[in-house]
């Protein structure tokens, strides 16, 4: 046994000793090859191990069935119909759809999560189908409701809960009745848009104030129906009624302002939509002097007054800007034009000149202000010049010719032929003289 073991040791020694001695004789080439081969083998082995350890299993989410995708597409169509922009109905509930869902939830008083519960989804789709089935009757209900399609959604909710829905009529709270009718003998509740605490003890009679407090919401619903019957918005080439073209753009800007404010309100923590609306009501009384000055003073004077209000508010410009956008939405949604105009004035003086367009609309159309086309031009120019300087469009960014349309319509309405031709105000008188000199 011992002899056999010694024999094996000797054989092993002989096998290892021979290559080493040859390697030494050959200048170490063979040794380098052996070591290189060993290291190379180790590298290959490690690579194989890494390849094995890095192998991963990809789990693919199950494909969405066609029925689910179709339901999601109908959900997007319903959101768009009721005024919550979800984008193209493609059946994919992406970021735009989630924002639209959150706005819908805020409007209905649900938790703003961006994800629909079964009840919220069923109510939305049922309401959408009901509205489509209503045909012309649905259009009449939308036109009669200050909140438009969103108001129709609230009406359906009230009916489902057994709550009576008020019948909306154009609001003219400041008109004095000269010859009282018998049915008016019973005192009626004060209109919600009138702040009695801010009213003077002995108000002067007002026989001509109907236009200033007419319902912009009802007006825009009527404009929307006319636009649909005309096959779409007035274009620069098809414009034959400057006043109606401005009405369309006013109502379009109002819609965008409401949507933007509701999006911001959805990110406010700790306040319900009702609490936010209640706080925004304070904009009217707080800025009543500046809002009244819009119909009386030049743009520079109004901006100076509003600037003084901003300095005395003690609120940072960034916070005031966000608050003003939210309250602008509330003002238009609730038809409180003092709140809407006050908010728009704040945004204009805070450097967001695109909102100057809104003051131009109020002054040309007479909603919340006197009809003063002469004062409106400076506000239109503020908005148009802001866009011309490269600032992003606030209202209807998908309409490239919108600025030119507003410019032409506004200048046509006021009869300003120089501005209608695209000449900046005042420059026509400052052009350098040109003389033809004969040599």
XYZ file of C-alpha atoms in Angstrom:
439
model
C 0.000 0.000 0.000
C 2.779 2.352 0.954
C 4.675 1.459 -2.168
C 1.627 2.123 -4.325
C 1.096 5.547 -2.729
C 4.750 6.493 -3.257
C 4.477 5.414 -6.874
C 1.496 7.691 -7.422
C 3.317 10.623 -5.780
C 6.331 10.128 -7.979
C 4.216 9.993 -11.103
C 2.430 13.193 -10.111
C 5.717 14.916 -9.399
C 7.085 13.801 -12.715
C 4.093 15.176 -14.593
C 4.347 18.596 -12.911
C 8.096 18.896 -12.876
C 8.557 18.276 -16.549
C 6.489 21.255 -17.880
C 8.005 23.599 -15.344
C 11.511 22.669 -16.299
C 10.643 23.026 -19.967
C 9.045 26.371 -19.219
C 12.250 27.491 -17.633
C 14.190 26.218 -20.594
C 11.908 27.893 -23.063
C 12.181 31.293 -21.385
C 8.927 31.029 -19.397
C 6.606 31.041 -22.411
C 4.895 27.866 -21.443
C 4.431 29.024 -17.837
C 2.842 32.224 -19.083
C 0.526 30.191 -21.253
C -0.516 27.993 -18.349
C -1.153 30.951 -16.043
C -2.933 32.810 -18.809
C -5.071 29.771 -19.479
C -5.992 29.449 -15.821
C -6.900 33.159 -15.522
C -8.805 33.010 -18.765
C -10.738 30.031 -17.501
C -11.549 31.865 -14.301
C -12.792 34.875 -16.300
C -14.960 32.679 -18.487
C -16.343 30.869 -15.465
C -17.122 34.146 -13.703
C -18.740 35.500 -16.808
C -20.900 32.428 -17.037
C -21.823 32.822 -13.396
C -22.678 36.495 -13.898
C -24.671 35.636 -16.961
C -26.605 33.151 -14.953
C -27.100 35.447 -11.968
C -28.149 38.380 -14.181
C -30.832 36.403 -15.897
C -34.118 38.064 -15.016
C -37.686 37.193 -15.537
C -39.809 39.877 -17.208
C -43.384 39.887 -16.047
C -45.667 41.522 -18.546
C -48.888 43.045 -17.361
C -51.898 41.326 -18.812
C -53.278 43.097 -21.867
C -56.374 45.213 -21.348
C -59.444 43.674 -22.882
C -61.283 45.517 -25.619
C -64.308 45.910 -23.341
C -62.261 47.631 -20.630
C -60.569 49.895 -23.161
C -63.930 50.860 -24.647
C -65.305 51.677 -21.182
C -62.261 53.865 -20.487
C -62.723 55.595 -23.819
C -66.356 56.328 -22.963
C -65.212 57.639 -19.571
C -62.882 60.088 -21.334
C -65.700 61.166 -23.672
C -67.980 61.729 -20.677
C -65.325 63.821 -18.910
C -64.830 65.956 -22.014
C -68.590 66.383 -22.473
C -69.141 67.686 -18.951
C -66.250 70.150 -19.150
C -63.358 68.182 -17.626
C -60.757 68.042 -20.426
C -59.332 64.506 -20.648
C -57.789 64.819 -24.097
C -58.248 62.418 -26.988
C -60.496 59.482 -26.018
C -58.016 56.663 -26.657
C -58.950 54.319 -23.821
C -55.713 55.010 -21.911
C -56.247 56.816 -18.615
C -53.013 58.784 -18.604
C -52.019 62.019 -16.929
C -54.600 64.215 -18.673
C -57.376 61.799 -17.832
C -56.290 61.625 -14.200
C -56.341 65.427 -13.956
C -59.798 65.481 -15.520
C -61.001 62.834 -13.068
C -59.618 64.867 -10.158
C -61.481 67.972 -11.418
C -64.670 65.940 -11.747
C -64.230 64.686 -8.187
C -63.646 68.209 -6.872
C -66.778 69.469 -8.628
C -68.891 66.653 -7.211
C -67.427 66.944 -3.695
C -65.668 63.572 -3.824
C -62.083 63.007 -2.585
C -59.746 64.245 -5.308
C -57.666 61.123 -6.023
C -57.541 61.022 -9.817
C -58.859 57.442 -9.674
C -62.568 56.725 -10.092
C -64.440 54.556 -7.664
C -67.097 52.274 -9.097
C -69.860 54.602 -7.936
C -68.167 57.707 -9.360
C -67.574 55.968 -12.686
C -71.113 54.577 -12.926
C -72.672 57.959 -12.145
C -70.480 59.707 -14.720
C -71.245 57.232 -17.501
C -74.951 57.056 -16.686
C -75.187 60.855 -16.724
C -73.329 61.010 -20.032
C -75.665 58.510 -21.693
C -78.680 60.303 -20.278
C -77.463 63.658 -21.589
C -76.904 62.274 -25.094
C -80.331 60.663 -25.091
C -81.932 63.989 -24.127
C -81.024 65.642 -27.427
C -82.349 69.232 -27.747
C -83.856 69.106 -24.255
C -80.379 68.541 -22.830
C -79.046 71.516 -24.782
C -81.775 73.713 -23.349
C -80.945 72.612 -19.810
C -77.260 73.356 -20.381
C -78.052 76.802 -21.805
C -80.271 77.639 -18.812
C -77.687 76.599 -16.211
C -74.966 79.122 -15.233
C -72.457 76.279 -14.898
C -73.195 74.786 -18.288
C -72.550 71.039 -18.697
C -71.098 70.841 -15.185
C -74.324 72.268 -13.848
C -76.238 69.569 -15.714
C -74.144 66.977 -13.900
C -75.064 68.592 -10.580
C -78.731 68.573 -11.630
C -78.593 64.839 -12.274
C -77.001 64.297 -8.881
C -79.700 66.348 -7.140
C -82.445 64.465 -8.919
C -80.878 61.172 -7.894
C -80.807 62.348 -4.283
C -84.375 63.692 -4.429
C -83.257 67.318 -4.045
C -85.121 70.016 -5.955
C -83.001 71.736 -8.597
C -83.463 75.521 -8.946
C -84.498 76.917 -12.286
C -81.800 79.361 -13.395
C -82.567 82.611 -15.091
C -80.246 85.458 -16.102
C -79.276 87.328 -12.937
C -79.903 91.094 -12.753
C -79.714 91.827 -9.009
C -78.995 95.566 -9.230
C -82.019 96.565 -11.320
C -84.529 98.664 -9.404
C -88.169 97.820 -10.130
C -89.842 101.149 -10.918
C -93.425 99.828 -11.070
C -93.748 96.917 -8.619
C -95.951 94.101 -9.820
C -98.467 92.421 -7.466
C -96.453 89.227 -7.229
C -93.420 91.227 -6.145
C -95.133 92.430 -2.969
C -93.680 89.542 -0.978
C -90.003 90.262 -0.215
C -87.743 87.968 -2.160
C -84.439 86.577 -0.826
C -81.454 88.669 -1.740
C -79.509 87.496 -4.752
C -76.411 85.589 -3.617
C -74.035 87.761 -5.599
C -74.890 90.934 -3.654
C -72.751 91.610 -0.599
C -75.041 93.573 1.696
C -72.269 94.304 4.182
C -70.338 96.162 1.514
C -73.344 98.139 0.262
C -73.701 101.755 1.384
C -76.457 102.650 3.854
C -78.328 104.754 1.310
C -77.663 103.452 -2.183
C -78.431 105.680 -5.165
C -81.193 104.393 -7.416
C -79.935 102.504 -10.451
C -82.254 102.301 -13.450
C -79.641 101.353 -16.070
C -77.510 98.696 -14.382
C -78.962 95.586 -15.972
C -76.187 94.983 -18.482
C -73.447 95.249 -15.856
C -74.766 92.348 -13.815
C -76.178 90.096 -16.522
C -75.338 86.427 -16.226
C -72.158 85.734 -18.144
C -72.626 82.000 -17.615
C -76.014 81.947 -19.336
C -74.681 84.209 -22.062
C -71.755 81.860 -22.759
C -74.049 78.852 -22.867
C -76.095 80.599 -25.556
C -72.934 81.529 -27.457
C -71.776 77.918 -27.266
C -75.016 76.669 -28.794
C -74.725 79.190 -31.632
C -71.116 78.183 -32.226
C -72.111 74.537 -32.472
C -74.949 75.330 -34.866
C -72.505 77.341 -37.014
C -70.209 74.345 -37.279
C -67.394 75.718 -35.137
C -65.666 78.887 -34.009
C -65.403 81.981 -36.160
C -62.094 82.110 -38.019
C -60.085 85.044 -39.277
C -61.241 84.357 -42.833
C -64.919 83.748 -42.019
C -65.467 86.632 -39.569
C -68.407 88.826 -40.540
C -69.610 89.741 -37.033
C -66.831 91.192 -34.883
C -69.010 91.299 -31.772
C -69.906 87.611 -31.967
C -66.279 86.660 -32.647
C -65.225 88.450 -29.458
C -68.074 86.790 -27.563
C -66.805 83.381 -28.656
C -63.249 84.163 -27.579
C -64.436 85.656 -24.273
C -66.391 82.526 -23.411
C -63.524 80.314 -24.556
C -61.117 82.196 -22.276
C -63.617 81.875 -19.424
C -63.718 78.098 -19.904
C -59.925 77.819 -19.819
C -59.748 80.029 -16.721
C -62.276 77.822 -14.916
C -60.408 74.640 -15.851
C -57.013 76.029 -14.767
C -58.343 77.229 -11.416
C -60.060 73.920 -10.700
C -56.828 72.093 -11.477
C -54.959 74.272 -8.967
C -57.744 73.949 -6.396
C -57.416 70.178 -6.628
C -53.892 70.510 -5.193
C -54.951 72.619 -2.200
C -54.770 70.512 0.943
C -57.074 70.911 3.915
C -59.878 72.824 2.166
C -63.025 71.578 0.519
C -64.191 73.164 -2.756
C -66.979 74.865 -0.829
C -64.501 76.405 1.624
C -62.292 77.617 -1.215
C -65.284 79.220 -2.949
C -66.388 80.884 0.299
C -62.954 82.426 0.824
C -62.763 83.644 -2.773
C -66.025 85.528 -2.245
C -63.954 87.998 -0.226
C -62.191 89.198 -3.384
C -65.272 91.142 -4.451
C -65.623 93.406 -1.397
C -61.860 93.709 -0.950
C -61.313 94.974 -4.512
C -64.617 96.722 -5.189
C -62.888 100.092 -5.716
C -60.406 98.685 -8.232
C -63.142 96.766 -10.063
C -65.302 99.899 -10.252
C -62.325 101.915 -11.514
C -62.012 99.588 -14.514
C -65.014 101.322 -16.104
C -63.824 104.830 -15.237
C -60.048 105.116 -15.296
C -57.266 104.508 -17.751
C -55.308 101.284 -17.681
C -52.285 102.934 -16.044
C -54.403 104.370 -13.231
C -56.139 101.051 -12.595
C -52.860 99.122 -12.536
C -51.403 101.652 -10.113
C -54.370 101.226 -7.763
C -54.175 97.432 -7.956
C -50.421 97.559 -7.381
C -51.019 99.485 -4.173
C -53.520 96.852 -3.077
C -50.930 94.108 -3.700
C -48.297 95.911 -1.633
C -50.688 96.320 1.274
C -51.884 92.702 1.156
C -48.715 91.310 2.749
C -48.937 88.194 0.551
C -46.032 87.050 -1.624
C -46.542 87.509 -5.379
C -46.297 83.744 -6.019
C -48.965 82.931 -3.460
C -51.174 85.778 -4.617
C -50.865 84.657 -8.245
C -51.939 81.094 -7.476
C -54.781 82.289 -5.269
C -55.968 84.724 -7.937
C -56.097 81.952 -10.566
C -58.184 79.782 -8.260
C -60.524 82.650 -7.399
C -60.775 83.682 -11.066
C -62.126 80.197 -11.700
C -64.547 80.466 -8.778
C -65.755 83.890 -9.900
C -66.563 82.710 -13.411
C -68.028 79.410 -12.232
C -70.363 81.078 -9.712
C -71.078 84.052 -12.007
C -69.603 86.475 -9.445
C -68.001 88.914 -11.849
C -66.576 91.165 -9.120
C -64.499 88.204 -7.921
C -63.522 87.287 -11.481
C -62.477 90.808 -12.508
C -60.657 91.443 -9.228
C -58.689 88.213 -9.678
C -57.842 89.010 -13.304
C -56.624 92.496 -12.313
C -54.313 90.975 -9.720
C -52.827 88.616 -12.289
C -52.295 91.446 -14.770
C -50.450 93.612 -12.251
C -48.362 90.627 -11.112
C -46.775 90.421 -14.542
C -49.117 87.936 -16.250
C -50.230 90.320 -18.951
C -52.076 87.655 -20.947
C -54.958 88.069 -18.484
C -55.370 91.650 -19.675
C -57.463 90.191 -22.482
C -60.204 89.414 -19.962
C -60.596 93.059 -18.953
C -60.866 93.964 -22.626
C -63.713 91.476 -23.030
C -65.548 92.718 -19.946
C -65.340 96.312 -21.165
C -66.447 95.588 -24.739
C -69.270 93.217 -23.782
C -70.441 95.003 -20.622
C -70.353 92.045 -18.220
C -69.322 93.154 -14.727
C -68.322 96.552 -16.089
C -69.707 99.368 -18.197
C -69.381 99.075 -21.943
C -66.237 101.082 -22.634
C -64.633 99.949 -25.900
C -62.373 102.990 -25.733
C -60.874 101.763 -22.460
C -60.886 98.146 -23.608
C -58.295 98.644 -26.317
C -55.386 99.143 -23.894
C -56.266 95.895 -22.099
C -56.515 93.932 -25.338
C -53.138 95.306 -26.337
C -51.638 94.194 -23.021
C -52.768 90.629 -23.634
C -51.760 90.573 -27.295
C -48.370 92.183 -26.666
C -47.633 89.635 -23.935
C -48.230 86.785 -26.369
C -46.220 88.540 -29.087
C -43.253 88.745 -26.711
C -43.071 84.960 -26.576
C -45.011 84.223 -23.409
C -47.003 80.975 -23.580
C -50.698 81.265 -24.403
C -52.958 81.064 -21.364
C -56.196 80.608 -23.279
C -56.735 78.189 -26.181
C -53.078 77.509 -27.006
C -54.187 75.290 -29.884
C -55.506 78.235 -31.926
C -52.516 79.858 -33.657
C -54.565 82.619 -35.290
C -56.461 83.552 -32.132
C -54.422 86.697 -31.418
C -54.933 88.019 -34.950
C -58.640 87.229 -34.734
C -59.065 89.138 -31.471
C -57.031 92.049 -32.799
C -59.082 92.346 -35.947
C -62.422 91.888 -34.176
C -61.625 94.362 -31.408
C -60.355 97.016 -33.774
C -63.294 96.513 -36.133
C -65.730 96.860 -33.248
C -64.264 100.212 -32.205
C -63.804 101.503 -35.748
C -60.052 101.973 -35.307
C -58.902 101.499 -38.895
C -55.238 102.107 -38.105
C -55.177 99.336 -35.549
C -57.365 97.162 -37.769
C -54.594 97.312 -40.325
C -52.127 96.032 -37.756
C -50.476 99.391 -36.932
C -49.574 99.819 -33.281
C -51.492 102.604 -31.529
C -49.863 106.026 -31.817
C -47.150 104.987 -34.245
C -49.009 106.223 -37.301
C -48.367 109.821 -36.189
C -44.709 109.208 -35.329
C -43.535 107.810 -38.670
C -40.412 109.585 -39.915
C -41.034 111.826 -42.946
C -39.636 110.694 -46.304
C -38.741 113.280 -48.942
C -38.004 112.620 -52.567
C -34.979 114.708 -53.559
C -34.186 115.312 -57.176
C -30.484 115.359 -57.914
